């Protein structure tokens, strides 16, 4: 019971890393996305500033996700070692972890998108008013940002899980079992 | 000599750990031959290399030189997939720390190896229930490891090790984390499985209670086999160890 709770909280924390990263990315990327949809994207210092913000957000996102996935896979080395002792193929173990990561990535990214987009919504309502700010958020923009958020979040999580999972699966089981949590 | 008389053979197995500058020969030329259906205890002081030998025999770690043969197949010749097959079908592992998957129920834990073996789910579950009944935990099948006592967890681990009908069970200090009465129950259970199902059992242990049920005891010291004793001789030496003074005073015993 206790360990399940621990696992639950750990995955919540891992998820929160992805969640916040994507929320930040979604929020800072929205001006560019909106201009893109309104065909009002013009080069200039404004765009440069926005691009910088997106790059920064992407970086924060990548590092955050990498870190949380690395942690969450590493603390399960013992489990990986046990599964190898029970006869699991390396490829199966990697696949299990990737499916889990993908699920985690999608769910957290979706949550992140909800928060990020809600922030965009509120900020635009306050600064540009209902008519100018909110009604211009077309279904296309909403769908586009959702798709981008979930894809980027899913892909980053997958890559971040792949590296440690593969390394762990290729370790001799004795080494994997020896690692302390 | 029949080709299948020895289920496990090790030939000059050496394992060296490098700790900074120092080289530590955890196994230093170990030769043991274990017959099908035997109950073997590997005994020795802490740090003598029991767990290292356990890992080498179980294919959990590669020796630096020498060979381990399981059913006359050299493990070093196997690729990762064949090793996984061997771990899945031929060897069952039991650990001092149980190593159950904490988020799975007892039944799921026992069923897991059958999934790796590709057994259909229904058959796997039936097998899992049968095994839990054998170890006397049929009624606790839906409990998580954290809801079970240490002895019960170890019994689940024993059931799990039997899931794919292995011919060898390797146990590294299976009673190490248990009180002495629970330990006795576990030993009796292993002995019963050995007798009834003909499983070869190899345990590394500190536990002298193990000696009573073993066919042979392999004594290890500093990475070398010190001596291998049959049960008949063991009673003597244990008697000597348990009551050294008595032994000295009484002179010849047995
Ligand atoms: N991964 C490792 N790295 C370095 N040294 C190791 C490693 N594993 C074992 N050793 C060393 O090898 C020796 C044998 O260790 P091993 O674990 O096999 O002993 P053991 O007989 O199982 O002891 P115990 O009864 O305490 O479990 C010890 O001196 C230990 O310090
Ligand atoms: Mg040990």
Short mmCIF file of C-alpha atoms and ligand atoms in Angstrom, two decimals:
data_model
loop_
_atom_site.label_atom_id
_atom_site.label_comp_id
_atom_site.label_asym_id
_atom_site.label_seq_id
_atom_site.Cartn_x
_atom_site.Cartn_y
_atom_site.Cartn_z
CA UNK A 1 0.00 0.00 0.00
CA UNK A 2 2.72 2.35 1.06
CA UNK A 3 4.94 1.63 -1.90
CA UNK A 4 2.05 2.10 -4.26
CA UNK A 5 1.51 5.53 -2.75
CA UNK A 6 5.20 6.26 -3.16
CA UNK A 7 5.07 5.15 -6.77
CA UNK A 8 1.98 7.28 -7.26
CA UNK A 9 3.60 10.39 -5.83
CA UNK A 10 6.79 9.78 -7.75
CA UNK A 11 4.92 9.57 -11.00
CA UNK A 12 2.95 12.65 -10.04
CA UNK A 13 6.22 14.52 -9.58
CA UNK A 14 7.61 13.19 -12.84
CA UNK A 15 4.34 14.11 -14.50
CA UNK A 16 4.42 17.56 -12.94
CA UNK A 17 7.82 18.21 -14.53
CA UNK A 18 6.44 17.43 -17.95
CA UNK A 19 3.21 19.24 -17.17
CA UNK A 20 4.83 22.52 -16.17
CA UNK A 21 7.34 22.39 -19.00
CA UNK A 22 4.64 21.96 -21.60
CA UNK A 23 2.44 24.60 -19.98
CA UNK A 24 5.32 27.07 -20.17
CA UNK A 25 6.10 26.09 -23.74
CA UNK A 26 2.48 26.35 -24.77
CA UNK A 27 2.13 29.77 -23.18
CA UNK A 28 5.30 31.24 -24.62
CA UNK A 29 4.76 29.69 -28.03
CA UNK A 30 1.21 30.91 -28.42
CA UNK A 31 1.95 34.41 -29.82
CA UNK A 32 3.92 32.91 -32.70
CA UNK A 33 1.32 30.26 -33.31
CA UNK A 34 -1.48 32.80 -33.34
CA UNK A 35 0.36 35.12 -35.73
CA UNK A 36 1.08 32.12 -37.90
CA UNK A 37 -2.61 31.29 -38.13
CA UNK A 38 -3.58 34.93 -38.73
CA UNK A 39 -0.88 35.30 -41.37
CA UNK A 40 0.49 38.28 -39.49
CA UNK A 41 3.92 36.86 -38.85
CA UNK A 42 6.40 39.63 -39.62
CA UNK A 43 10.13 39.58 -39.03
CA UNK A 44 11.34 42.09 -36.50
CA UNK A 45 12.57 42.47 -32.95
CA UNK A 46 9.19 41.42 -31.60
CA UNK A 47 9.36 38.09 -33.38
CA UNK A 48 12.96 37.56 -32.33
CA UNK A 49 12.04 38.11 -28.73
CA UNK A 50 9.17 35.64 -29.00
CA UNK A 51 11.37 33.09 -30.72
CA UNK A 52 13.94 33.39 -27.98
CA UNK A 53 11.29 32.74 -25.41
CA UNK A 54 10.17 29.62 -27.25
CA UNK A 55 13.72 28.31 -27.51
CA UNK A 56 14.23 28.94 -23.82
CA UNK A 57 10.96 27.21 -22.99
CA UNK A 58 11.88 24.26 -25.17
CA UNK A 59 15.22 23.98 -23.40
CA UNK A 60 13.68 24.14 -19.95
CA UNK A 61 11.15 21.60 -21.08
CA UNK A 62 13.77 19.21 -22.44
CA UNK A 63 16.00 19.40 -19.39
CA UNK A 64 13.04 19.06 -17.03
CA UNK A 65 11.62 16.04 -18.80
CA UNK A 66 15.01 14.38 -19.21
CA UNK A 67 15.69 14.83 -15.53
CA UNK A 68 12.39 13.47 -14.32
CA UNK A 69 12.45 10.47 -16.65
CA UNK A 70 16.05 9.67 -15.77
CA UNK A 71 15.10 9.68 -12.11
CA UNK A 72 11.99 7.62 -12.54
CA UNK A 73 13.71 4.95 -14.63
CA UNK A 74 16.85 4.81 -12.48
CA UNK A 75 14.96 4.16 -9.31
CA UNK A 76 13.49 1.11 -10.96
CA UNK A 77 16.75 -0.59 -11.92
CA UNK A 78 16.04 -3.30 -9.34
CA UNK A 79 12.72 -3.99 -10.94
CA UNK A 80 14.40 -4.24 -14.32
CA UNK A 81 16.98 -6.64 -12.88
CA UNK A 82 14.22 -8.76 -11.35
CA UNK A 83 12.34 -8.92 -14.62
CA UNK A 84 15.50 -10.02 -16.39
CA UNK A 85 15.94 -12.80 -13.84
CA UNK A 86 12.42 -13.93 -14.59
CA UNK A 87 13.33 -14.26 -18.23
CA UNK A 88 12.20 -11.00 -19.79
CA UNK A 89 13.90 -10.10 -23.05
CA UNK A 90 15.75 -6.79 -23.08
CA UNK A 91 13.52 -5.57 -25.88
CA UNK A 92 10.39 -6.34 -23.88
CA UNK A 93 11.66 -4.37 -20.89
CA UNK A 94 12.51 -1.38 -23.07
CA UNK A 95 9.13 -1.62 -24.72
CA UNK A 96 7.33 -1.72 -21.36
CA UNK A 97 9.12 1.40 -20.19
CA UNK A 98 8.47 3.22 -23.45
CA UNK A 99 4.76 2.48 -23.33
CA UNK A 100 4.65 3.76 -19.77
CA UNK A 101 6.65 6.85 -20.70
CA UNK A 102 4.47 7.54 -23.71
CA UNK A 103 1.34 7.30 -21.61
CA UNK A 104 2.86 9.56 -18.98
CA UNK A 105 4.08 11.99 -21.64
CA UNK A 106 0.72 12.28 -23.36
CA UNK A 107 -1.34 12.65 -20.20
CA UNK A 108 1.00 15.20 -18.62
CA UNK A 109 1.40 17.14 -21.85
CA UNK A 110 -2.33 17.30 -22.26
CA UNK A 111 -2.61 18.63 -18.73
CA UNK A 112 0.19 21.07 -19.44
CA UNK A 113 -1.58 22.25 -22.54
CA UNK A 114 -4.82 22.83 -20.63
CA UNK A 115 -3.00 25.01 -18.10
CA UNK A 116 -0.85 26.80 -20.69
CA UNK A 117 -3.72 27.52 -22.99
CA UNK A 118 -5.93 28.62 -20.15
CA UNK A 119 -3.23 31.12 -19.21
CA UNK A 120 -3.12 32.39 -22.80
CA UNK A 121 -6.88 32.69 -22.74
CA UNK A 122 -6.94 34.68 -19.51
CA UNK A 123 -4.03 36.95 -20.48
CA UNK A 124 -5.56 37.76 -23.85
CA UNK A 125 -8.94 38.41 -22.31
CA UNK A 126 -7.43 40.88 -19.86
CA UNK A 127 -5.09 42.65 -22.27
CA UNK A 128 -7.04 42.56 -25.53
CA UNK A 129 -10.62 42.19 -24.30
CA UNK A 130 -13.14 39.52 -25.20
CA UNK A 131 -13.73 40.51 -28.82
CA UNK A 132 -10.13 41.14 -29.82
CA UNK A 133 -8.37 38.60 -27.70
CA UNK A 134 -10.56 35.60 -27.11
CA UNK A 135 -12.71 35.28 -30.21
CA UNK A 136 -9.62 35.31 -32.39
CA UNK A 137 -8.56 31.99 -30.81
CA UNK A 138 -10.00 29.91 -33.62
CA UNK A 139 -10.53 26.14 -33.38
CA UNK A 140 -7.53 25.83 -35.69
CA UNK A 141 -5.28 27.60 -33.21
CA UNK A 142 -6.63 25.55 -30.31
CA UNK A 143 -6.17 22.28 -32.16
CA UNK A 144 -2.76 23.31 -33.46
CA UNK A 145 -1.40 24.18 -30.06
CA UNK A 146 -2.86 21.02 -28.53
CA UNK A 147 -1.32 18.86 -31.22
CA UNK A 148 2.06 20.55 -30.95
CA UNK A 149 2.11 20.37 -27.13
CA UNK A 150 1.20 16.71 -26.99
CA UNK A 151 3.57 15.75 -29.80
CA UNK A 152 6.53 17.63 -28.36
CA UNK A 153 5.79 16.41 -24.84
CA UNK A 154 5.32 12.81 -25.97
CA UNK A 155 8.44 12.81 -28.12
CA UNK A 156 10.66 14.37 -25.45
CA UNK A 157 9.41 11.94 -22.80
CA UNK A 158 9.96 9.00 -25.10
CA UNK A 159 13.53 9.98 -25.92
CA UNK A 160 14.24 10.76 -22.28
CA UNK A 161 13.00 7.30 -21.21
CA UNK A 162 14.66 5.42 -24.04
CA UNK A 163 18.24 6.17 -23.02
CA UNK A 164 18.15 4.99 -19.37
CA UNK A 165 15.75 2.10 -20.10
CA UNK A 166 18.00 0.76 -22.82
CA UNK A 167 21.07 1.10 -20.64
CA UNK A 168 19.35 -0.65 -17.74
CA UNK A 169 18.05 -3.47 -19.91
CA UNK A 170 21.53 -4.19 -21.22
CA UNK A 171 23.15 -4.31 -17.78
CA UNK A 172 23.90 -7.75 -16.36
CA UNK A 173 21.01 -8.51 -13.97
CA UNK A 174 23.39 -8.74 -11.02
CA UNK A 175 24.46 -5.13 -11.54
CA UNK A 176 20.88 -3.93 -11.95
CA UNK A 177 19.82 -5.74 -8.78
CA UNK A 178 22.68 -4.28 -6.78
CA UNK A 179 21.68 -0.66 -7.37
CA UNK A 180 20.17 0.88 -4.29
CA UNK A 181 17.15 3.11 -4.51
CA UNK B 1 29.22 -40.84 -17.55
CA UNK B 2 25.74 -39.90 -18.61
CA UNK B 3 25.59 -36.53 -20.29
CA UNK B 4 22.84 -35.24 -18.07
CA UNK B 5 24.02 -36.48 -14.71
CA UNK B 6 25.34 -33.05 -13.78
CA UNK B 7 22.88 -30.24 -14.19
CA UNK B 8 25.36 -27.55 -13.16
CA UNK B 9 29.10 -27.65 -13.57
CA UNK B 10 31.57 -24.85 -13.07
CA UNK B 11 35.09 -25.02 -14.33
CA UNK B 12 37.79 -22.76 -12.86
CA UNK B 13 35.40 -19.87 -12.45
CA UNK B 14 37.18 -16.63 -11.60
CA UNK B 15 35.55 -13.32 -10.86
CA UNK B 16 37.69 -10.29 -10.10
CA UNK B 17 36.35 -7.03 -8.78
CA UNK B 18 38.53 -4.01 -9.22
CA UNK B 19 38.17 -1.52 -6.41
CA UNK B 20 40.36 1.40 -7.32
CA UNK B 21 43.90 0.05 -7.28
CA UNK B 22 43.05 -3.17 -5.56
CA UNK B 23 41.99 -6.32 -7.31
CA UNK B 24 39.75 -8.62 -5.34
CA UNK B 25 39.39 -12.21 -6.47
CA UNK B 26 35.83 -12.82 -5.28
CA UNK B 27 35.91 -16.21 -7.00
CA UNK B 28 39.26 -17.83 -7.44
CA UNK B 29 38.99 -20.97 -9.53
CA UNK B 30 35.77 -22.56 -8.38
CA UNK B 31 34.96 -26.09 -9.56
CA UNK B 32 31.69 -27.63 -8.50
CA UNK B 33 29.56 -30.35 -10.05
CA UNK B 34 25.95 -30.53 -9.04
CA UNK B 35 23.76 -33.50 -9.83
CA UNK B 36 20.18 -33.37 -11.01
CA UNK B 37 17.78 -33.37 -8.07
CA UNK B 38 20.35 -32.52 -5.44
CA UNK B 39 19.81 -30.11 -2.57
CA UNK B 40 23.02 -28.13 -2.25
CA UNK B 41 23.94 -25.52 0.31
CA UNK B 42 26.77 -23.13 -0.31
CA UNK B 43 28.13 -21.97 3.01
CA UNK B 44 30.90 -19.69 4.04
CA UNK B 45 31.64 -16.54 5.99
CA UNK B 46 30.39 -13.16 4.87
CA UNK B 47 32.30 -11.90 1.87
CA UNK B 48 33.55 -15.34 0.90
CA UNK B 49 31.96 -15.17 -2.55
CA UNK B 50 28.66 -17.00 -2.13
CA UNK B 51 26.57 -14.37 -3.86
CA UNK B 52 29.16 -13.97 -6.57
CA UNK B 53 29.00 -17.71 -7.24
CA UNK B 54 25.22 -17.53 -7.17
CA UNK B 55 25.33 -14.80 -9.82
CA UNK B 56 27.76 -16.77 -11.96
CA UNK B 57 25.73 -19.99 -11.84
CA UNK B 58 22.51 -18.11 -12.52
CA UNK B 59 23.93 -16.23 -15.47
CA UNK B 60 23.31 -12.93 -13.73
CA UNK B 61 26.92 -11.84 -14.11
CA UNK B 62 29.70 -13.00 -16.40
CA UNK B 63 32.75 -14.62 -14.82
CA UNK B 64 36.08 -13.15 -15.89
CA UNK B 65 37.39 -16.57 -16.80
CA UNK B 66 36.30 -20.17 -16.55
CA UNK B 67 32.96 -21.58 -17.60
CA UNK B 68 29.59 -22.42 -16.17
CA UNK B 69 27.71 -25.29 -17.79
CA UNK B 70 23.99 -25.72 -17.34
CA UNK B 71 22.84 -29.06 -18.74
CA UNK B 72 26.22 -29.28 -20.45
CA UNK B 73 25.70 -26.00 -22.28
CA UNK B 74 28.38 -23.38 -21.75
CA UNK B 75 26.59 -20.21 -20.69
CA UNK B 76 29.24 -18.00 -22.23
CA UNK B 77 28.16 -19.31 -25.65
CA UNK B 78 24.59 -18.08 -25.26
CA UNK B 79 23.38 -14.79 -26.70
CA UNK B 80 21.11 -12.41 -24.80
CA UNK B 81 17.92 -14.04 -26.08
CA UNK B 82 19.08 -17.57 -25.23
CA UNK B 83 20.16 -16.40 -21.79
CA UNK B 84 16.72 -14.89 -21.24
CA UNK B 85 15.19 -18.21 -22.32
CA UNK B 86 17.40 -20.07 -19.86
CA UNK B 87 16.48 -17.71 -17.01
CA UNK B 88 12.86 -18.03 -17.95
CA UNK B 89 12.54 -21.80 -18.28
CA UNK B 90 15.45 -23.53 -16.60
CA UNK B 91 16.33 -21.50 -13.53
CA UNK B 92 14.16 -20.03 -10.79
CA UNK B 93 15.67 -17.34 -8.57
CA UNK B 94 14.97 -16.57 -4.94
CA UNK B 95 16.61 -13.60 -3.23
CA UNK B 96 17.29 -12.58 0.31
CA UNK B 97 15.36 -9.37 -0.30
CA UNK B 98 12.47 -11.19 -2.04
CA UNK B 99 12.52 -8.74 -4.98
CA UNK B 100 8.83 -8.89 -5.63
CA UNK B 101 7.39 -6.19 -7.87
CA UNK B 102 5.79 -3.93 -5.29
CA UNK B 103 2.94 -2.58 -7.39
CA UNK B 104 1.72 -6.05 -8.39
CA UNK B 105 -0.42 -8.44 -6.37
CA UNK B 106 0.88 -11.83 -5.24
CA UNK B 107 -0.86 -13.52 -8.13
CA UNK B 108 0.46 -11.03 -10.68
CA UNK B 109 3.96 -11.52 -9.35
CA UNK B 110 3.72 -15.28 -9.68
CA UNK B 111 2.15 -15.02 -13.12
CA UNK B 112 4.77 -12.62 -14.48
CA UNK B 113 7.31 -15.27 -15.58
CA UNK B 114 4.60 -17.13 -17.47
CA UNK B 115 3.92 -13.94 -19.41
CA UNK B 116 7.61 -13.75 -20.32
CA UNK B 117 7.40 -17.39 -21.38
CA UNK B 118 4.48 -16.60 -23.68
CA UNK B 119 1.95 -18.74 -21.80
CA UNK B 120 -1.68 -17.83 -22.55
CA UNK B 121 -3.08 -15.57 -19.79
CA UNK B 122 -5.69 -18.02 -18.50
CA UNK B 123 -3.18 -20.85 -18.20
CA UNK B 124 -0.74 -18.51 -16.49
CA UNK B 125 -3.32 -17.45 -13.92
CA UNK B 126 -4.34 -21.05 -13.29
CA UNK B 127 -0.68 -21.95 -12.81
CA UNK B 128 -0.19 -18.96 -10.50
CA UNK B 129 -3.11 -19.98 -8.30
CA UNK B 130 -1.90 -23.57 -8.19
CA UNK B 131 1.54 -22.43 -7.05
CA UNK B 132 0.16 -20.03 -4.45
CA UNK B 133 -1.84 -22.96 -3.08
CA UNK B 134 1.30 -25.07 -2.94
CA UNK B 135 3.07 -22.44 -0.83
CA UNK B 136 -0.05 -22.01 1.27
CA UNK B 137 -1.03 -18.51 0.16
CA UNK B 138 -3.92 -19.26 -2.18
CA UNK B 139 -6.25 -17.11 -0.13
CA UNK B 140 -3.94 -14.07 -0.22
CA UNK B 141 -3.57 -13.94 -4.00
CA UNK B 142 -4.94 -10.41 -4.38
CA UNK B 143 -2.66 -8.87 -1.76
CA UNK B 144 0.27 -6.61 -2.56
CA UNK B 145 3.71 -7.56 -1.19
CA UNK B 146 3.53 -4.72 1.35
CA UNK B 147 0.41 -6.32 2.82
CA UNK B 148 2.26 -9.59 3.39
CA UNK B 149 4.76 -10.57 6.06
CA UNK B 150 8.38 -11.28 5.16
CA UNK B 151 7.85 -15.03 5.24
CA UNK B 152 4.74 -14.72 3.11
CA UNK B 153 6.59 -12.54 0.62
CA UNK B 154 9.35 -15.10 0.41
CA UNK B 155 6.75 -17.82 -0.21
CA UNK B 156 5.32 -15.73 -3.04
CA UNK B 157 8.86 -15.40 -4.40
CA UNK B 158 9.27 -19.19 -4.19
CA UNK B 159 6.00 -19.68 -6.04
CA UNK B 160 7.19 -17.20 -8.64
CA UNK B 161 10.48 -19.03 -9.07
CA UNK B 162 8.52 -22.19 -9.88
CA UNK B 163 6.21 -20.59 -12.42
CA UNK B 164 7.79 -22.04 -15.54
CA UNK B 165 8.71 -25.43 -14.04
CA UNK B 166 12.45 -24.77 -13.75
CA UNK B 167 14.78 -27.68 -13.18
CA UNK B 168 17.02 -25.57 -10.92
CA UNK B 169 16.16 -23.21 -8.10
CA UNK B 170 18.87 -20.82 -7.04
CA UNK B 171 18.38 -19.13 -3.71
CA UNK B 172 20.69 -16.53 -2.23
CA UNK B 173 20.13 -16.49 1.52
CA UNK B 174 16.41 -17.16 1.25
CA UNK B 175 16.05 -17.13 5.03
CA UNK B 176 18.41 -14.23 5.66
CA UNK B 177 15.68 -11.68 6.33
CA UNK B 178 13.36 -13.99 8.22
CA UNK B 179 13.05 -14.99 11.86
CA UNK B 180 14.17 -18.47 12.70
CA UNK B 181 10.75 -20.11 12.79
CA UNK B 182 9.68 -18.60 9.45
CA UNK B 183 13.07 -19.56 8.08
CA UNK B 184 12.41 -23.16 9.07
CA UNK B 185 9.10 -23.10 7.25
CA UNK B 186 10.79 -21.81 4.12
CA UNK B 187 13.49 -24.47 4.35
CA UNK B 188 10.85 -27.18 4.80
CA UNK B 189 9.01 -25.83 1.78
CA UNK B 190 12.16 -25.89 -0.36
CA UNK B 191 12.90 -29.41 0.81
CA UNK B 192 9.39 -30.52 -0.05
CA UNK B 193 9.64 -29.06 -3.55
CA UNK B 194 12.98 -30.77 -3.96
CA UNK B 195 11.54 -34.14 -2.88
CA UNK B 196 8.16 -33.94 -4.59
CA UNK B 197 9.04 -32.18 -7.82
CA UNK B 198 12.65 -33.24 -8.17
CA UNK B 199 13.84 -29.65 -8.51
CA UNK B 200 17.55 -29.16 -8.01
CA UNK B 201 18.02 -26.63 -5.24
CA UNK B 202 21.13 -24.56 -4.72
CA UNK B 203 21.13 -22.15 -1.81
CA UNK B 204 23.77 -19.80 -0.56
CA UNK B 205 23.28 -19.42 3.13
CA UNK B 206 24.59 -18.63 6.60
CA UNK B 207 21.79 -20.60 8.12
CA UNK B 208 22.95 -23.83 9.77
CA UNK B 209 19.36 -25.09 9.74
CA UNK B 210 19.84 -25.47 6.00
CA UNK B 211 22.49 -28.08 6.57
CA UNK B 212 20.04 -30.64 7.94
CA UNK B 213 18.14 -30.84 4.69
CA UNK B 214 21.05 -30.55 2.26
CA UNK B 215 22.40 -33.49 0.34
CA UNK B 216 25.77 -31.82 0.14
CA UNK B 217 27.31 -28.66 1.51
CA UNK B 218 29.89 -26.67 -0.41
CA UNK B 219 32.08 -24.65 1.93
CA UNK B 220 33.55 -21.53 0.41
CA UNK B 221 36.29 -19.34 1.82
CA UNK B 222 38.04 -16.43 0.14
CA UNK B 223 36.62 -17.31 -3.23
CA UNK B 224 37.81 -20.92 -3.12
CA UNK B 225 36.00 -24.15 -2.46
CA UNK B 226 37.28 -25.19 0.93
CA UNK B 227 35.56 -28.55 1.09
CA UNK B 228 32.49 -30.35 -0.14
CA UNK B 229 30.76 -32.56 2.37
CA UNK B 230 28.00 -35.11 2.16
CA UNK B 231 25.20 -34.97 4.66
CA UNK B 232 26.46 -37.96 6.61
CA UNK B 233 29.74 -36.17 7.37
CA UNK B 234 28.04 -32.88 8.01
CA UNK B 235 26.19 -33.93 11.14
CA UNK B 236 29.58 -34.50 12.64
CA UNK B 237 31.14 -31.20 11.75
CA UNK B 238 28.08 -29.21 12.74
CA UNK B 239 27.99 -31.04 16.02
CA UNK B 240 31.59 -30.06 16.39
CA UNK B 241 30.82 -26.48 15.59
CA UNK B 242 27.75 -26.21 17.79
CA UNK B 243 29.45 -27.69 20.81
CA UNK B 244 33.13 -27.36 20.30
CA UNK B 245 33.85 -27.93 23.96
CA UNK B 246 31.63 -30.94 24.15
CA UNK B 247 33.33 -32.34 21.11
CA UNK B 248 36.77 -31.83 22.60
CA UNK B 249 35.76 -33.26 25.92
CA UNK B 250 33.91 -36.21 24.48
CA UNK B 251 36.63 -37.07 22.02
CA UNK B 252 35.31 -39.27 19.25
CA UNK B 253 31.66 -38.87 18.34
CA UNK B 254 29.64 -40.94 15.86
N1 LIG C 1 29.96 -5.41 -7.32
C1 LIG C 1 31.02 -5.58 -6.55
N2 LIG C 1 32.04 -4.71 -6.63
C2 LIG C 1 33.13 -4.86 -5.87
N3 LIG C 1 33.32 -5.85 -5.02
C3 LIG C 1 32.34 -6.75 -4.87
C4 LIG C 1 31.14 -6.66 -5.63
N4 LIG C 1 30.35 -7.71 -5.30
C5 LIG C 1 31.03 -8.41 -4.37
N5 LIG C 1 32.22 -7.85 -4.12
C6 LIG C 1 33.25 -8.35 -3.18
O1 LIG C 1 33.44 -9.72 -3.45
C7 LIG C 1 33.55 -10.46 -2.25
C8 LIG C 1 32.53 -11.57 -2.24
O2 LIG C 1 31.26 -11.00 -2.13
P1 LIG C 1 29.93 -11.84 -2.05
O3 LIG C 1 28.81 -10.90 -2.12
O4 LIG C 1 29.96 -12.91 -3.08
O5 LIG C 1 30.04 -12.45 -0.60
P2 LIG C 1 29.00 -13.38 0.17
O6 LIG C 1 29.71 -14.65 0.45
O7 LIG C 1 27.74 -13.46 -0.58
O8 LIG C 1 28.81 -12.59 1.50
P3 LIG C 1 27.49 -12.43 2.38
O9 LIG C 1 27.37 -13.69 3.15
O10 LIG C 1 27.80 -11.28 3.25
O11 LIG C 1 26.35 -12.18 1.46
C9 LIG C 1 33.37 -9.48 -1.13
O12 LIG C 1 34.65 -9.19 -0.59
C10 LIG C 1 32.77 -8.27 -1.76
O13 LIG C 1 33.25 -7.09 -1.14
MG1 LIG C 2 25.73 -12.70 -0.28
#
